[in-house]
PDB file of C-alpha atoms in Angstrom:
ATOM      1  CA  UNK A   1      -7.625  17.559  13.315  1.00 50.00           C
ATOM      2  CA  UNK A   2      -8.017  20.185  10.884  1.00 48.00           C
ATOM      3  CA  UNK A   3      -6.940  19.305   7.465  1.00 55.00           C
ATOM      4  CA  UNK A   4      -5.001  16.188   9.170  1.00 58.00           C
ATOM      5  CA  UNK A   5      -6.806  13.967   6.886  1.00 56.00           C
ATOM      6  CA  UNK A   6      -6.170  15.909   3.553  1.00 57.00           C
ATOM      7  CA  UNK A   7      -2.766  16.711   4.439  1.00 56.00           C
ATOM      8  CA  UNK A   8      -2.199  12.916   5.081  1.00 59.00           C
ATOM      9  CA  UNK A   9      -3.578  11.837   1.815  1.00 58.00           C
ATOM     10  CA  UNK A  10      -1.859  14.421  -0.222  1.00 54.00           C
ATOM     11  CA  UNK A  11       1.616  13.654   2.004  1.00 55.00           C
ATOM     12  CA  UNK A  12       0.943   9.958   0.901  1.00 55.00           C
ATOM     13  CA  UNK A  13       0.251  10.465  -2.737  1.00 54.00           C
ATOM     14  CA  UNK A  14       3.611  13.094  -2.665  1.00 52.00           C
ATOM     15  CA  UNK A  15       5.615  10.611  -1.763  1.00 52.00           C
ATOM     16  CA  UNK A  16       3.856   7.717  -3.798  1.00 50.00           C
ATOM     17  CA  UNK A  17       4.485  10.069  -7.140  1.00 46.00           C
ATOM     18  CA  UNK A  18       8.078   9.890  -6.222  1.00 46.00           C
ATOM     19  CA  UNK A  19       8.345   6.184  -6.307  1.00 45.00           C
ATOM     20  CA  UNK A  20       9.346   3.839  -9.430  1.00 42.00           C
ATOM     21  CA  UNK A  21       6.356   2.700 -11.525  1.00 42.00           C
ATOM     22  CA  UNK A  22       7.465  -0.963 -10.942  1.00 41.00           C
ATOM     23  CA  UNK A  23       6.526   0.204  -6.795  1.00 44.00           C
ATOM     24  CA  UNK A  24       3.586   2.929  -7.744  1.00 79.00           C
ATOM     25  CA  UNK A  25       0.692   2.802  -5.292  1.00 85.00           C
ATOM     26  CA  UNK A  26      -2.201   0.941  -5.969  1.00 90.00           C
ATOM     27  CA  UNK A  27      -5.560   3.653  -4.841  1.00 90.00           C
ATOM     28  CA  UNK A  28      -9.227   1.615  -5.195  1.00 94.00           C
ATOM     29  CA  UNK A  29     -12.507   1.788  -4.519  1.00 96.00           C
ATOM     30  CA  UNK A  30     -14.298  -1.181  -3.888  1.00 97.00           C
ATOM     31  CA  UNK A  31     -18.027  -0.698  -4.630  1.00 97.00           C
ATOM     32  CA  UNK A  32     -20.322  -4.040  -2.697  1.00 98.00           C
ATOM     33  CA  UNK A  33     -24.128  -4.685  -2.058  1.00 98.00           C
ATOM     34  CA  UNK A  34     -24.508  -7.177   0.661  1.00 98.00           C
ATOM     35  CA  UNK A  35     -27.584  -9.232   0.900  1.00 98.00           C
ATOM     36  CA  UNK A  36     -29.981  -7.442   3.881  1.00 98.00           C
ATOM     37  CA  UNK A  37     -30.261 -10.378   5.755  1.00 98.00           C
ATOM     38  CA  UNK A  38     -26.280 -10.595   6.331  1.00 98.00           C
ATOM     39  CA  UNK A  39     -25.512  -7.161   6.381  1.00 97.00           C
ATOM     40  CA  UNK A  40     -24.911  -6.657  10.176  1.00 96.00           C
ATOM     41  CA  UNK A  41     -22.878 -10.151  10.374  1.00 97.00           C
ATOM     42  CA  UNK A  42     -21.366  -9.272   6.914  1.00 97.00           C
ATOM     43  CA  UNK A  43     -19.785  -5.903   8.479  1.00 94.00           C
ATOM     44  CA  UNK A  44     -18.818  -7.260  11.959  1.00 93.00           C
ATOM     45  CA  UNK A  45     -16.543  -9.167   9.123  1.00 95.00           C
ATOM     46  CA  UNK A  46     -15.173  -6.742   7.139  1.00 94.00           C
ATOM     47  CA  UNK A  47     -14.495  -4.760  10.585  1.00 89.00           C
ATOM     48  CA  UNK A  48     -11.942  -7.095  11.592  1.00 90.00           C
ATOM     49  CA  UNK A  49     -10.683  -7.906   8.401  1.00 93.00           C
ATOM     50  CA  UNK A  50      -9.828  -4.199   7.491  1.00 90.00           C
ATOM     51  CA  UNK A  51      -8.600  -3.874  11.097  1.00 86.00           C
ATOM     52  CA  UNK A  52      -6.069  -7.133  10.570  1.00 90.00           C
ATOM     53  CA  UNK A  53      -4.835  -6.015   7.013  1.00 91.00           C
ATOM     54  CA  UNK A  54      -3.840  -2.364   8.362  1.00 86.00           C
ATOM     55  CA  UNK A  55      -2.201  -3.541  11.466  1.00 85.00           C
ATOM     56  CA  UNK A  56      -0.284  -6.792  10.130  1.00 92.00           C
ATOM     57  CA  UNK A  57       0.525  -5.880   6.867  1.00 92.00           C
ATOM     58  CA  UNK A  58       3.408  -3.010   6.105  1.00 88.00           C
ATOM     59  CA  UNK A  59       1.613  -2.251   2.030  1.00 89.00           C
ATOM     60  CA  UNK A  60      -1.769  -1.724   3.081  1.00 88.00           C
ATOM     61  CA  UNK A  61      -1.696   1.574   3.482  1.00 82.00           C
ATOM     62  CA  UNK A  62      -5.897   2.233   4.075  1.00 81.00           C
ATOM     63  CA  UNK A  63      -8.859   0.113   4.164  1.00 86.00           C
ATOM     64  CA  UNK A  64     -11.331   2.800   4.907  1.00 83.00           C
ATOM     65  CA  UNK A  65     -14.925   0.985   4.869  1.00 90.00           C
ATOM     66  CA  UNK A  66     -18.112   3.396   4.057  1.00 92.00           C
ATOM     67  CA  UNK A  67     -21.697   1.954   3.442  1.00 95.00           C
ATOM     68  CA  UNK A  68     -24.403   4.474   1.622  1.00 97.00           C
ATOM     69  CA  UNK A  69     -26.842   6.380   4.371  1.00 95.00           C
ATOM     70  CA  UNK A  70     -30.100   5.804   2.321  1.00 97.00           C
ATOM     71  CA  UNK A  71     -28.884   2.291   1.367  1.00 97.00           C
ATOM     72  CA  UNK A  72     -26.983   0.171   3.297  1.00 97.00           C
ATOM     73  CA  UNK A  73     -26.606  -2.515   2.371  1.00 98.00           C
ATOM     74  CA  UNK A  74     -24.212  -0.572  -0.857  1.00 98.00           C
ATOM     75  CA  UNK A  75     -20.723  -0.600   0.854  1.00 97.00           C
ATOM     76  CA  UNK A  76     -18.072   1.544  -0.360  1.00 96.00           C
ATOM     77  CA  UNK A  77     -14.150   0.811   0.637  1.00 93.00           C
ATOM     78  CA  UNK A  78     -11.704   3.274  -0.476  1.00 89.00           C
ATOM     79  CA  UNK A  79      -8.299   0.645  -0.189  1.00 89.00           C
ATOM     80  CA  UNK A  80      -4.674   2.506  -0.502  1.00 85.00           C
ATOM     81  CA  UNK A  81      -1.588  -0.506  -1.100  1.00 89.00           C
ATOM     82  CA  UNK A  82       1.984   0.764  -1.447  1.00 87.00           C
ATOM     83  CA  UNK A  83       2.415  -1.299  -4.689  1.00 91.00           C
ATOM     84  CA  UNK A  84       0.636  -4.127  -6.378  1.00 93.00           C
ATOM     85  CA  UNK A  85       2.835  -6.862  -5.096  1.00 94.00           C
ATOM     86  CA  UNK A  86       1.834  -5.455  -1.619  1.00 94.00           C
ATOM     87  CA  UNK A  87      -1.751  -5.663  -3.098  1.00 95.00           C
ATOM     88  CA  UNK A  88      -0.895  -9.825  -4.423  1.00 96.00           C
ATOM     89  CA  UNK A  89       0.430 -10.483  -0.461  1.00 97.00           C
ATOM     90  CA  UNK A  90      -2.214  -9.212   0.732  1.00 97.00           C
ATOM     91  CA  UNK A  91      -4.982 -12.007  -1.046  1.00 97.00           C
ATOM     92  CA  UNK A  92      -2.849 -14.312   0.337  1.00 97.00           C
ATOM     93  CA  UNK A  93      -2.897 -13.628   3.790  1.00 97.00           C
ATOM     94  CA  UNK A  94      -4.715 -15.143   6.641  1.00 97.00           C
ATOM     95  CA  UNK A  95      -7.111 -12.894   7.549  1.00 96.00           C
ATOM     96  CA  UNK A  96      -7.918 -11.678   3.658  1.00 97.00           C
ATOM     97  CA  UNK A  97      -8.998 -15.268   3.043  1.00 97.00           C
ATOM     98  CA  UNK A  98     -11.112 -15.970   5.969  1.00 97.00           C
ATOM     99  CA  UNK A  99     -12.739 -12.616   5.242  1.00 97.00           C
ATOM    100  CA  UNK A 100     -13.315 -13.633   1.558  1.00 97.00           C
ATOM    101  CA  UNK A 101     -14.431 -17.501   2.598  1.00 97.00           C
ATOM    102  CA  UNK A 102     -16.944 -16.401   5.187  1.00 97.00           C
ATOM    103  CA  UNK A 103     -18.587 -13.618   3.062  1.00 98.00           C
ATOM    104  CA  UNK A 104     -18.697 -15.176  -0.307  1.00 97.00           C
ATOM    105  CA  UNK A 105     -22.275 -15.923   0.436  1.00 98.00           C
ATOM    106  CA  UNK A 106     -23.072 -12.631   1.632  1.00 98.00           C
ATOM    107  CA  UNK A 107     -21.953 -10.953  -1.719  1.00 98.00           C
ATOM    108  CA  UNK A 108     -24.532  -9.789  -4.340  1.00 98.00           C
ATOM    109  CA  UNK A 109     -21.981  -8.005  -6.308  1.00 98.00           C
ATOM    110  CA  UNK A 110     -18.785  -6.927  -6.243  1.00 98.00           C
ATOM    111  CA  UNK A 111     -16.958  -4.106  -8.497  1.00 97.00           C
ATOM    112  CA  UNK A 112     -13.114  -3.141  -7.772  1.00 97.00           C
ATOM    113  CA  UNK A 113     -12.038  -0.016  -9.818  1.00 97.00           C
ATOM    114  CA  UNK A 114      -8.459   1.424  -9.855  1.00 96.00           C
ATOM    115  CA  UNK A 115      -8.411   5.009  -9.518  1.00 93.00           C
ATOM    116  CA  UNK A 116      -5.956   7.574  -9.751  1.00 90.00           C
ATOM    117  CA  UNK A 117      -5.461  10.586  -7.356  1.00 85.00           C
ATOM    118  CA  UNK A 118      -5.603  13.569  -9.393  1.00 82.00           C
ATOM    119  CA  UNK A 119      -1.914  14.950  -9.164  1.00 50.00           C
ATOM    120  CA  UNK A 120      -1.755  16.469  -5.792  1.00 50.00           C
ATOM    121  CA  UNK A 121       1.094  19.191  -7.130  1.00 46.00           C
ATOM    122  CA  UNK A 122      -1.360  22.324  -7.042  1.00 33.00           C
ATOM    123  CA  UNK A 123      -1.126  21.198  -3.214  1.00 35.00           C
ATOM    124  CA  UNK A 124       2.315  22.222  -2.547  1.00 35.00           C
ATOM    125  CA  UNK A 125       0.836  25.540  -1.223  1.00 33.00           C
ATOM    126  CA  UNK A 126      -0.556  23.727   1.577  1.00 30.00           C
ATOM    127  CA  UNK A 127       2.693  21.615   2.558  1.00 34.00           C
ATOM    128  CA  UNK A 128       4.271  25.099   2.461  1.00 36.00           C
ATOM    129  CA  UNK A 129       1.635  26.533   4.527  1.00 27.00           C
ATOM    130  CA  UNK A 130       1.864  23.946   7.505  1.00 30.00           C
ATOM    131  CA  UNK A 131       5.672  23.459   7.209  1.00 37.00           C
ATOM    132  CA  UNK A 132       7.258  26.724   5.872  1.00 34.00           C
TER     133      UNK A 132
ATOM    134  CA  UNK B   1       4.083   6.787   6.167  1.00 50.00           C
ATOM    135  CA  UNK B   2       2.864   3.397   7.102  1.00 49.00           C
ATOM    136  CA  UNK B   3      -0.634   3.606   8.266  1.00 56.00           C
ATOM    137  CA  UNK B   4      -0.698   7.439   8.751  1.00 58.00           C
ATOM    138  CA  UNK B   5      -3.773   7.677   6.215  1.00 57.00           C
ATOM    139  CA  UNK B   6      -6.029   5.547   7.779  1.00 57.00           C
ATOM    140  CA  UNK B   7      -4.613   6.275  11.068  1.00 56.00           C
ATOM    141  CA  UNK B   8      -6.042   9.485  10.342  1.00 59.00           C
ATOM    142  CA  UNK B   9      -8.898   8.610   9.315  1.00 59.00           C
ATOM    143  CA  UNK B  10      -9.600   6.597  11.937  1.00 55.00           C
ATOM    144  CA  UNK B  11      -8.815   8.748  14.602  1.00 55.00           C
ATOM    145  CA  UNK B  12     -10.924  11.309  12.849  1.00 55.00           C
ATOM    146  CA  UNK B  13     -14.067   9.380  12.555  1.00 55.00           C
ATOM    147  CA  UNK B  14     -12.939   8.629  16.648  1.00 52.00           C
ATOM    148  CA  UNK B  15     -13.153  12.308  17.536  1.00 52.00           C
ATOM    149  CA  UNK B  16     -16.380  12.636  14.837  1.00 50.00           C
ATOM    150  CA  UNK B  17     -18.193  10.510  16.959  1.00 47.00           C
ATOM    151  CA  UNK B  18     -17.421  11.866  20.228  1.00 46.00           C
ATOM    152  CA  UNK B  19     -19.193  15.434  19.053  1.00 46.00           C
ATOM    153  CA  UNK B  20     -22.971  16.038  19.350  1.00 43.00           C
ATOM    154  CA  UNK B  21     -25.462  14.951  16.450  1.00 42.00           C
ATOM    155  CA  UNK B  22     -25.495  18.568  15.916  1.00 41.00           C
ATOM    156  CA  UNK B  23     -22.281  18.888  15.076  1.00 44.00           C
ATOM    157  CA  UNK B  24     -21.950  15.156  13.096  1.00 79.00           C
ATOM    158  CA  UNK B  25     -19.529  15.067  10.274  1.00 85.00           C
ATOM    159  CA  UNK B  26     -20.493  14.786   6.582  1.00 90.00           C
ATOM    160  CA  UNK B  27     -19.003  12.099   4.707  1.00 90.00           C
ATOM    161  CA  UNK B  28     -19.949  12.176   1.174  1.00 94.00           C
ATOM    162  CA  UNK B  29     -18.727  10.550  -1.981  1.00 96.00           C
ATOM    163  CA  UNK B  30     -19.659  12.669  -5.383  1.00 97.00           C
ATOM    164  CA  UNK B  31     -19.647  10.973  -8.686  1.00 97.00           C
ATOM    165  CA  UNK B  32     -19.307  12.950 -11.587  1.00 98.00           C
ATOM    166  CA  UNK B  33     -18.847  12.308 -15.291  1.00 98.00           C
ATOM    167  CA  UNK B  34     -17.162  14.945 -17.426  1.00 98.00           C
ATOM    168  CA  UNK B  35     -17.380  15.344 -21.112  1.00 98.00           C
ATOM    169  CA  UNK B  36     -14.405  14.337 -22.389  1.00 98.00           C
ATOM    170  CA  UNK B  37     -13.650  17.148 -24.670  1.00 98.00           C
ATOM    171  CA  UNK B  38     -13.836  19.381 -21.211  1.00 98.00           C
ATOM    172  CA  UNK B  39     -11.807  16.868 -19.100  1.00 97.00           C
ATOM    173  CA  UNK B  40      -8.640  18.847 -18.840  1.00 96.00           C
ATOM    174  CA  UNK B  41      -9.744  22.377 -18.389  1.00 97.00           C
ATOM    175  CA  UNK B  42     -12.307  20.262 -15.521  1.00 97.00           C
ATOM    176  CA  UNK B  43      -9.330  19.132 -13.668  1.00 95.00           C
ATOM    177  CA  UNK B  44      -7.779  22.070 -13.746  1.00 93.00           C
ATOM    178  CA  UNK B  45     -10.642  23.883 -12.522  1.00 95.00           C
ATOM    179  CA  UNK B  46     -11.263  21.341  -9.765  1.00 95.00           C
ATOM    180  CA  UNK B  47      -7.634  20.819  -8.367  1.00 90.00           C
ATOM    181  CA  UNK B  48      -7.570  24.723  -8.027  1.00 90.00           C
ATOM    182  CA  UNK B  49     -11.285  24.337  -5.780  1.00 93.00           C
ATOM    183  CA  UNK B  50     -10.067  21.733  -4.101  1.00 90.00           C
ATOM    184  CA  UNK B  51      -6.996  23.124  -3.008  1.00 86.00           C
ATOM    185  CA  UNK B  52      -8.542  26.387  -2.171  1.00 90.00           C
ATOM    186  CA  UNK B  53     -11.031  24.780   0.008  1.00 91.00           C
ATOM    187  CA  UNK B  54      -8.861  23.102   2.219  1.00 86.00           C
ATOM    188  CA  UNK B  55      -6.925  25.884   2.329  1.00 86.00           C
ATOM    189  CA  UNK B  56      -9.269  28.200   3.543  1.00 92.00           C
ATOM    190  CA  UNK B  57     -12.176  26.452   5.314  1.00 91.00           C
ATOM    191  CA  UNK B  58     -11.676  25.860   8.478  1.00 88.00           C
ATOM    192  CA  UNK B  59     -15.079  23.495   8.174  1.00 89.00           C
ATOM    193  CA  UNK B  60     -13.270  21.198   4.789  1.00 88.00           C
ATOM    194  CA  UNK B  61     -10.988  18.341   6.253  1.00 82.00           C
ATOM    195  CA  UNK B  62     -11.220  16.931   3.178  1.00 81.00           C
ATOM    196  CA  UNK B  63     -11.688  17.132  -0.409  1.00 86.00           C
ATOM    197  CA  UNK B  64     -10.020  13.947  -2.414  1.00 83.00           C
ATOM    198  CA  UNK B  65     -10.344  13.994  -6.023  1.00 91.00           C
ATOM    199  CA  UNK B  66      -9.243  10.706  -8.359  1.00 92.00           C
ATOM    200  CA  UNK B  67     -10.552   9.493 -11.549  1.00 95.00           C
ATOM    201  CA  UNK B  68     -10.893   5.756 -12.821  1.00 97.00           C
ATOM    202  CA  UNK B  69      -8.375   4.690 -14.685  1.00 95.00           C
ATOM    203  CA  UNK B  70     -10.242   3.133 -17.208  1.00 97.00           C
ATOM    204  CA  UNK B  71     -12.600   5.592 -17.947  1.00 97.00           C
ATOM    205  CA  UNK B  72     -10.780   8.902 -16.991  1.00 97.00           C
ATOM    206  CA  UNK B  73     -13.864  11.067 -17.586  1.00 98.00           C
ATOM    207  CA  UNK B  74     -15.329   9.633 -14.457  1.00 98.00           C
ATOM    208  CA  UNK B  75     -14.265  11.588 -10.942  1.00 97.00           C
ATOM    209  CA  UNK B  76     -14.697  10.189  -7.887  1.00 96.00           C
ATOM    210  CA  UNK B  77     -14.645  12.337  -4.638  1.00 93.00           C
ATOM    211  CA  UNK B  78     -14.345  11.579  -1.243  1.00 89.00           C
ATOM    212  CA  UNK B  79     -15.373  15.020   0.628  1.00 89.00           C
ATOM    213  CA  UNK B  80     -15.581  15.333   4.476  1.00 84.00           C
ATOM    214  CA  UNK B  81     -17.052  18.584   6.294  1.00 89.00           C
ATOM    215  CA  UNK B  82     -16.835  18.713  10.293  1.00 87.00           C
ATOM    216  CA  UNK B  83     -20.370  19.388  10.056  1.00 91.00           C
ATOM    217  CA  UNK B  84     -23.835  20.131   7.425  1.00 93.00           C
ATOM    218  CA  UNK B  85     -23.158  23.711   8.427  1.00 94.00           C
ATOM    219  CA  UNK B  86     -19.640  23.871   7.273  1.00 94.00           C
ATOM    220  CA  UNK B  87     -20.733  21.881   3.959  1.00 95.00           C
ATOM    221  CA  UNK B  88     -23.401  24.981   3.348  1.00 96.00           C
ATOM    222  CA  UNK B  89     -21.191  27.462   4.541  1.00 97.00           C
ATOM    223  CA  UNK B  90     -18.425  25.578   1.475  1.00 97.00           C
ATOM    224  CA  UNK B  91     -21.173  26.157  -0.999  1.00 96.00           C
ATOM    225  CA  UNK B  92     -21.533  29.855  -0.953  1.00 97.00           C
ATOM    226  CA  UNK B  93     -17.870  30.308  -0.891  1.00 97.00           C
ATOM    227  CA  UNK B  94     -15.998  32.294  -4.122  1.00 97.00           C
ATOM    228  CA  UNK B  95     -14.198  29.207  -4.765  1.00 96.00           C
ATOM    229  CA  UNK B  96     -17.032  27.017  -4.683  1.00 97.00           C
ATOM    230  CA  UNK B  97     -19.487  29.322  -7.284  1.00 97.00           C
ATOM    231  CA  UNK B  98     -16.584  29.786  -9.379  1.00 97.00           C
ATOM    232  CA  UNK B  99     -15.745  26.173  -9.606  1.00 97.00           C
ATOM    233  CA  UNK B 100     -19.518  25.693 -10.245  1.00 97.00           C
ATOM    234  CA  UNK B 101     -20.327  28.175 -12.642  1.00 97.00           C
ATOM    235  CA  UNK B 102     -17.483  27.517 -14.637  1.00 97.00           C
ATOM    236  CA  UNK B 103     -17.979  23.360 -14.880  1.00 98.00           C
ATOM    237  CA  UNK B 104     -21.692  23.628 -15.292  1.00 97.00           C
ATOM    238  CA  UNK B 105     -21.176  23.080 -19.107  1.00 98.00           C
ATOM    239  CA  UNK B 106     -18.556  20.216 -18.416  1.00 98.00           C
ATOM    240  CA  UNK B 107     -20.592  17.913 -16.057  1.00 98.00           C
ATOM    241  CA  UNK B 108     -22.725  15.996 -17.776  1.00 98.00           C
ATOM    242  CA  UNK B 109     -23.895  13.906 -14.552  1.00 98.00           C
ATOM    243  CA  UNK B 110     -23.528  14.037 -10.743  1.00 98.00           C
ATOM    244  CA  UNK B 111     -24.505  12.272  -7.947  1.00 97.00           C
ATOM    245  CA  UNK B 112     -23.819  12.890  -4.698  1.00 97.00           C
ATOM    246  CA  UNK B 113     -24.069   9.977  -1.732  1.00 97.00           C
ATOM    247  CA  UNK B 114     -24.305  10.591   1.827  1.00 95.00           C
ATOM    248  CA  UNK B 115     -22.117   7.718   3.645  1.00 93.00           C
ATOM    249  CA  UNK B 116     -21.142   6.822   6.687  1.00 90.00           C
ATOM    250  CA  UNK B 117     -17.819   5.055   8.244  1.00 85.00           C
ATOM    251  CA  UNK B 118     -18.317   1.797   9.071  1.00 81.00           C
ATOM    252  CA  UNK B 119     -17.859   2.090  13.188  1.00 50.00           C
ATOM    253  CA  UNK B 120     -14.134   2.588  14.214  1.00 49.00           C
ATOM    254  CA  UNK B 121     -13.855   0.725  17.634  1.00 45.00           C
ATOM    255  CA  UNK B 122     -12.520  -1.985  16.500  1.00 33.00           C
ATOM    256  CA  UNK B 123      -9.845  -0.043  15.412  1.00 34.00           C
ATOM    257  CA  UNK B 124      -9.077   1.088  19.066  1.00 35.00           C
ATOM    258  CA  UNK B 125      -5.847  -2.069  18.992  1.00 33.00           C
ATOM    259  CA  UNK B 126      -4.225   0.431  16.436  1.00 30.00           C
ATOM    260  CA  UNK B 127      -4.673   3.155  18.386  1.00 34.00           C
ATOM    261  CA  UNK B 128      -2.769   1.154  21.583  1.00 36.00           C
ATOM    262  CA  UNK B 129      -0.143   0.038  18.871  1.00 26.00           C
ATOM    263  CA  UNK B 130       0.658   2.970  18.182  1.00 31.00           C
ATOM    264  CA  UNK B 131       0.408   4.649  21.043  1.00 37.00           C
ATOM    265  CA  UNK B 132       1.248   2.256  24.200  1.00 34.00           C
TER     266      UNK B 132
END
């Protein structure tokens, strides 16, 4: 598995540079505090919900749930869409909504921030390395 | 490319958790924010220790930089080490002390969170997806 991950993510955001704007991935973190007293019932939730969204839908690219060791009940989602529009399909779907329903009581706060992947170009030397 | 990321990160957490406590991985998110009039040469700095850790440490599966998009002087970094050793083993690396003595001027606060991934089982369905 060595450098699988990395190599993955950089891959991904290679390709994702190449693309149009109008189709430019969409890279988040999601930053939650759950209430204590829902936490373990909140994540069996977000479990499957993450789990539906990768498998069913062809933009998300990465739901990758975290929660902070010294507090956690702070959840942490890094969330990878091929575009926005696959980003829009996804609040619509099924699975998204039940998720959102059945947790909006479980929710202290929410914060969504759109990052950026710092350009992954310096990265070419690994690329080269694996596949020379 | 669909899936591959979290694939992989899925099926790394998967063989993460099969390894002894000893050996757990480290999955850490760093928060930094840069001075602005630094932010360039900061990048700069850390795409070349990023790359250069990967690159060379067997121990670094990842190292992830982005930034928000609204408020570019703050980096986000999602950092995973196959184990604590391999994370102190990172830190006395030439790479690593460069990176640090040369940004110490540039950061004007980090935090660093331990985290864990929220339990993959549930994932296992992908896994059979993919893999019949």
């Amino acid at each position: 598995m060595k450098n699988l991950l990395c190599l993955t993510l950089l891959l991904f955001s290679h390709f994702a540079l190449a693309q149009s704007p109008e189709s430019s991935t969409m890279i988040r973190i999601a930053e939650l505090e759950i209430s204590p007293e829902h936490l373990d019932e909140y994540l069996s939730i977000l479990k499957k919900e993450a789990e539906a969204s990768v498998r069913l839908e062809p933009g998300v690219i990465c739901i990758y749930p975290m929660y902070e060791q010294e507090k956690p009940t702070q959840i942490r989602l890094l969330e990878i869409y091929s575009s926005r529009e696959a980003y829009e399909s996804h609040l619509k779907t099924p699975h998204f909504l039940e998720y959102k329903n059945s947790t909006l009581h479980m929710v202290q706060s929410l914060r969504l921030i759109d990052m950026s992947a710092i350009d992954p170009a310096s990265m070419s030397a690994i690329f080269r390395k694996i596949n020379p």
